[in-house]
Amino acid sequence: MKLPAHRGPASALLFEILGQDDLSPDLQGLNEAATLALPDTDILYDEDLQLCLFALYELHYAGFDEVSDRWEWHPGLLAFRARLEAAFESRLREAVGSIPKVPGTAEEIAMELFELANSSEGPSVADFVSRHASIEQVQQFLIQKSIYQLKEADPHTWAIPRLTGRGKSALVEIQFDEYGSGRPGKMHSELFAQTMAGLGLDTGFGAYINAIPAITLASVNMMSLFGLHRRLRGAIAGHLAIYEMTSSIPSSRYARGLRRLGFGTEVTEYFDEHVEADAVHEQIAGRDLAGGLIEADPQLGPAVFFGARAVCFMDELLGRWQMDAWDQGRSSLRAGELSR
Amino acid sequence: MSASEPEASIVVCPRGPLLVRGDFEILDAAGQPVPRTRGTVALCRCGASAIKPYCDGSHKLNGFEKNS
């Protein structure tokens, strides 16, 4: 993808630096921008800082056109990222609160995660899409999702070499399925692209980055934060468990909404597939991944439930963002930014 | 799998489906294979799935085994 348009002083400076091949830049301005912004902002909604985090993480995924791959491990950029991550993680921990005592057996852990997933509140985007959404609103919904779904499963894959035993087997079993079980063209990210194409949308990763609001970037940045830090391997496992547990039933509603609007199997396949796949994955993720991980190392319990509660929290904010926009008759995307 | 282990295993998920792993076939009543795209499958146990024999998560909505 191309470097996005900047959204404030920090991202303006960051993108200017990334555009250079000189790997010994003066990063003082970046740090000053962070020092100025961090004390007074809610980082979850900070367009400038979430875009910086997104770009810094993206260097570890597919990178950017005309940006040197060498920036990925640049110590100064990593230090800048660490400052943003510290603020982001403490904001998430503050929202999640203290973690109640974690049960000891895989079965009890799975049960508790299912209950947590079930108790998630907030407005249901799935219900709205199923019954009422217009084609334009479904396009907005797909564009919001695209910043994760076009690289679906990748942030959790970072955790594979950091796990052992039953938890690792479980994660690999889920990821193999996410990547299409070896069938070309059937990766979930590819099925998502097929859905986007069916609605006339650009399927290139990041094609709509300038339209994606901070809160959506934050939900994806959270996955990269959990996935890229070994100390947070429990959190990425808890994240995946809740993600899978809150997917089958909403997916059937999204598919129903698309059929209501007249779309056929090629467009609904992504969601139809997730009804069946995630009914399998949620069992494996709850019992064998999260449960197996904690059974093997009880010290990971609080991290697993931190990740689980963090995704419930972020899902509520993201759902509310979209429904508030639609209730007020406006787009859920950043104003005037749909065109590239 | 070693010779001493069964070729397939079935996990009975409390309040949920049967999780079937390993080497097995699913046939309909006429002996025809049921379309299947993944190795490990979840089979409906609550009776409410719209994609039987597979699970679609409906057990979470109908309180299946909630009191057991």
PDB file of N, CA and C in Angstrom, chain A residues 107 111 115 173 177 183 245 248-249 253 273 275-277 279-280 282-284 287-288, chain B residues 13-17 19 21 37-38 40-42 51 54-57 59-61 66:
ATOM      1  N   GLU A 107     -11.617 -26.643  30.785  1.00  0.00           N
ATOM      2  CA  GLU A 107     -13.067 -26.627  30.604  1.00  0.00           C
ATOM      3  C   GLU A 107     -13.691 -25.412  31.293  1.00  0.00           C
ATOM      4  N   MET A 111     -15.568 -22.173  29.532  1.00  0.00           N
ATOM      5  CA  MET A 111     -16.909 -21.778  29.974  1.00  0.00           C
ATOM      6  C   MET A 111     -16.930 -20.295  30.328  1.00  0.00           C
ATOM      7  N   GLU A 115     -18.993 -17.218  28.529  1.00  0.00           N
ATOM      8  CA  GLU A 115     -19.901 -16.317  29.251  1.00  0.00           C
ATOM      9  C   GLU A 115     -19.524 -14.859  29.014  1.00  0.00           C
ATOM     10  N   GLU A 173      -3.980 -25.277  14.317  1.00  0.00           N
ATOM     11  CA  GLU A 173      -5.172 -25.880  13.706  1.00  0.00           C
ATOM     12  C   GLU A 173      -6.143 -24.787  13.236  1.00  0.00           C
ATOM     13  N   ASP A 177      -6.894 -23.397   9.040  1.00  0.00           N
ATOM     14  CA  ASP A 177      -8.240 -23.223   8.499  1.00  0.00           C
ATOM     15  C   ASP A 177      -8.440 -21.780   8.012  1.00  0.00           C
ATOM     16  N   ARG A 183      -5.984 -24.698   0.378  1.00  0.00           N
ATOM     17  CA  ARG A 183      -6.675 -24.558  -0.917  1.00  0.00           C
ATOM     18  C   ARG A 183      -6.468 -23.143  -1.453  1.00  0.00           C
ATOM     19  N   MET A 245     -15.553 -16.572  19.334  1.00  0.00           N
ATOM     20  CA  MET A 245     -16.815 -16.824  20.048  1.00  0.00           C
ATOM     21  C   MET A 245     -17.892 -15.805  19.699  1.00  0.00           C
ATOM     22  N   SER A 248     -19.766 -16.592  14.778  1.00  0.00           N
ATOM     23  CA  SER A 248     -20.705 -17.425  13.990  1.00  0.00           C
ATOM     24  C   SER A 248     -22.070 -16.778  13.813  1.00  0.00           C
ATOM     25  N   ILE A 249     -22.663 -16.382  14.957  1.00  0.00           N
ATOM     26  CA  ILE A 249     -24.039 -15.873  14.886  1.00  0.00           C
ATOM     27  C   ILE A 249     -24.090 -14.535  14.142  1.00  0.00           C
ATOM     28  N   ARG A 253     -25.929 -13.339  10.334  1.00  0.00           N
ATOM     29  CA  ARG A 253     -26.765 -12.136  10.140  1.00  0.00           C
ATOM     30  C   ARG A 253     -26.226 -11.256   9.003  1.00  0.00           C
ATOM     31  N   GLU A 273     -19.072 -19.042   5.246  1.00  0.00           N
ATOM     32  CA  GLU A 273     -17.922 -19.847   5.681  1.00  0.00           C
ATOM     33  C   GLU A 273     -17.647 -19.627   7.177  1.00  0.00           C
ATOM     34  N   VAL A 275     -19.735 -18.843   9.537  1.00  0.00           N
ATOM     35  CA  VAL A 275     -20.733 -19.461  10.415  1.00  0.00           C
ATOM     36  C   VAL A 275     -20.227 -20.845  10.821  1.00  0.00           C
ATOM     37  N   GLU A 276     -19.823 -21.623   9.820  1.00  0.00           N
ATOM     38  CA  GLU A 276     -19.385 -22.998  10.082  1.00  0.00           C
ATOM     39  C   GLU A 276     -17.986 -23.036  10.711  1.00  0.00           C
ATOM     40  N   ALA A 277     -17.062 -22.257  10.146  1.00  0.00           N
ATOM     41  CA  ALA A 277     -15.665 -22.311  10.614  1.00  0.00           C
ATOM     42  C   ALA A 277     -15.549 -21.868  12.067  1.00  0.00           C
ATOM     43  N   ALA A 279     -17.763 -21.768  14.413  1.00  0.00           N
ATOM     44  CA  ALA A 279     -18.393 -22.673  15.377  1.00  0.00           C
ATOM     45  C   ALA A 279     -17.410 -23.779  15.768  1.00  0.00           C
ATOM     46  N   VAL A 280     -16.489 -24.102  14.865  1.00  0.00           N
ATOM     47  CA  VAL A 280     -15.400 -25.039  15.182  1.00  0.00           C
ATOM     48  C   VAL A 280     -14.314 -24.311  15.974  1.00  0.00           C
ATOM     49  N   GLU A 282     -14.271 -21.621  17.771  1.00  0.00           N
ATOM     50  CA  GLU A 282     -14.540 -21.121  19.126  1.00  0.00           C
ATOM     51  C   GLU A 282     -14.346 -22.224  20.162  1.00  0.00           C
ATOM     52  N   GLN A 283     -14.655 -23.463  19.770  1.00  0.00           N
ATOM     53  CA  GLN A 283     -14.449 -24.581  20.704  1.00  0.00           C
ATOM     54  C   GLN A 283     -12.955 -24.831  20.912  1.00  0.00           C
ATOM     55  N   ILE A 284     -12.212 -24.819  19.827  1.00  0.00           N
ATOM     56  CA  ILE A 284     -10.766 -25.070  19.927  1.00  0.00           C
ATOM     57  C   ILE A 284     -10.073 -23.921  20.666  1.00  0.00           C
ATOM     58  N   ARG A 287     -11.144 -23.920  24.636  1.00  0.00           N
ATOM     59  CA  ARG A 287     -10.715 -25.065  25.449  1.00  0.00           C
ATOM     60  C   ARG A 287      -9.225 -25.364  25.282  1.00  0.00           C
ATOM     61  N   ASP A 288      -8.786 -25.498  24.022  1.00  0.00           N
ATOM     62  CA  ASP A 288      -7.430 -26.006  23.785  1.00  0.00           C
ATOM     63  C   ASP A 288      -6.389 -24.887  23.738  1.00  0.00           C
TER      64      ASP A 288
ATOM     65  N   CYS B  13     -18.488 -31.291  23.589  1.00  0.00           N
ATOM     66  CA  CYS B  13     -18.308 -29.966  24.177  1.00  0.00           C
ATOM     67  C   CYS B  13     -19.519 -29.640  25.049  1.00  0.00           C
ATOM     68  N   PRO B  14     -19.319 -29.392  26.335  1.00  0.00           N
ATOM     69  CA  PRO B  14     -20.456 -29.053  27.186  1.00  0.00           C
ATOM     70  C   PRO B  14     -21.213 -27.845  26.626  1.00  0.00           C
ATOM     71  N   ARG B  15     -22.537 -27.907  26.627  1.00  0.00           N
ATOM     72  CA  ARG B  15     -23.412 -26.842  26.086  1.00  0.00           C
ATOM     73  C   ARG B  15     -23.104 -26.523  24.635  1.00  0.00           C
ATOM     74  N   GLY B  16     -22.422 -27.437  23.939  1.00  0.00           N
ATOM     75  CA  GLY B  16     -22.041 -27.145  22.559  1.00  0.00           C
ATOM     76  C   GLY B  16     -22.036 -28.398  21.701  1.00  0.00           C
ATOM     77  N   PRO B  17     -21.308 -28.341  20.594  1.00  0.00           N
ATOM     78  CA  PRO B  17     -21.348 -29.417  19.589  1.00  0.00           C
ATOM     79  C   PRO B  17     -20.451 -30.611  19.922  1.00  0.00           C
ATOM     80  N   LEU B  19     -17.065 -32.107  18.667  1.00  0.00           N
ATOM     81  CA  LEU B  19     -15.907 -31.680  17.873  1.00  0.00           C
ATOM     82  C   LEU B  19     -15.201 -32.939  17.387  1.00  0.00           C
ATOM     83  N   ARG B  21     -12.294 -34.812  15.171  1.00  0.00           N
ATOM     84  CA  ARG B  21     -10.965 -34.640  14.567  1.00  0.00           C
ATOM     85  C   ARG B  21     -10.466 -35.971  14.049  1.00  0.00           C
ATOM     86  N   THR B  37     -15.479 -29.175   3.945  1.00  0.00           N
ATOM     87  CA  THR B  37     -14.312 -28.417   3.465  1.00  0.00           C
ATOM     88  C   THR B  37     -13.212 -28.313   4.505  1.00  0.00           C
ATOM     89  N   ARG B  38     -13.434 -28.864   5.714  1.00  0.00           N
ATOM     90  CA  ARG B  38     -12.376 -28.746   6.724  1.00  0.00           C
ATOM     91  C   ARG B  38     -12.114 -30.071   7.413  1.00  0.00           C
ATOM     92  N   THR B  40     -11.218 -30.703  10.815  1.00  0.00           N
ATOM     93  CA  THR B  40     -11.930 -30.811  12.085  1.00  0.00           C
ATOM     94  C   THR B  40     -13.290 -30.141  11.941  1.00  0.00           C
ATOM     95  N   VAL B  41     -14.343 -30.842  12.349  1.00  0.00           N
ATOM     96  CA  VAL B  41     -15.686 -30.264  12.207  1.00  0.00           C
ATOM     97  C   VAL B  41     -16.400 -30.248  13.557  1.00  0.00           C
ATOM     98  N   ALA B  42     -17.412 -29.383  13.665  1.00  0.00           N
ATOM     99  CA  ALA B  42     -18.280 -29.349  14.843  1.00  0.00           C
ATOM    100  C   ALA B  42     -19.660 -29.810  14.382  1.00  0.00           C
ATOM    101  N   ILE B  51     -27.390 -25.281   9.591  1.00  0.00           N
ATOM    102  CA  ILE B  51     -26.484 -25.892   8.610  1.00  0.00           C
ATOM    103  C   ILE B  51     -26.148 -27.331   9.027  1.00  0.00           C
ATOM    104  N   TYR B  54     -23.676 -29.684  10.594  1.00  0.00           N
ATOM    105  CA  TYR B  54     -22.667 -28.867  11.254  1.00  0.00           C
ATOM    106  C   TYR B  54     -23.305 -27.898  12.253  1.00  0.00           C
ATOM    107  N   CYS B  55     -22.471 -27.469  13.183  1.00  0.00           N
ATOM    108  CA  CYS B  55     -22.885 -26.507  14.216  1.00  0.00           C
ATOM    109  C   CYS B  55     -22.812 -25.092  13.639  1.00  0.00           C
ATOM    110  N   ASP B  56     -23.765 -24.236  13.999  1.00  0.00           N
ATOM    111  CA  ASP B  56     -23.682 -22.818  13.601  1.00  0.00           C
ATOM    112  C   ASP B  56     -23.718 -21.884  14.810  1.00  0.00           C
ATOM    113  N   GLY B  57     -23.483 -22.453  15.984  1.00  0.00           N
ATOM    114  CA  GLY B  57     -23.453 -21.616  17.196  1.00  0.00           C
ATOM    115  C   GLY B  57     -24.813 -21.383  17.829  1.00  0.00           C
ATOM    116  N   HIS B  59     -26.648 -23.130  19.661  1.00  0.00           N
ATOM    117  CA  HIS B  59     -26.790 -23.597  21.056  1.00  0.00           C
ATOM    118  C   HIS B  59     -26.610 -22.456  22.056  1.00  0.00           C
ATOM    119  N   LYS B  60     -25.905 -21.390  21.617  1.00  0.00           N
ATOM    120  CA  LYS B  60     -25.677 -20.275  22.529  1.00  0.00           C
ATOM    121  C   LYS B  60     -26.938 -19.428  22.686  1.00  0.00           C
ATOM    122  N   LEU B  61     -27.850 -19.553  21.728  1.00  0.00           N
ATOM    123  CA  LEU B  61     -29.077 -18.751  21.780  1.00  0.00           C
ATOM    124  C   LEU B  61     -30.239 -19.509  22.414  1.00  0.00           C
ATOM    125  N   LYS B  66     -28.090 -25.633  29.457  1.00  0.00           N
ATOM    126  CA  LYS B  66     -27.726 -24.527  30.348  1.00  0.00           C
ATOM    127  C   LYS B  66     -27.877 -24.930  31.817  1.00  0.00           C
TER     128      LYS B  66
END
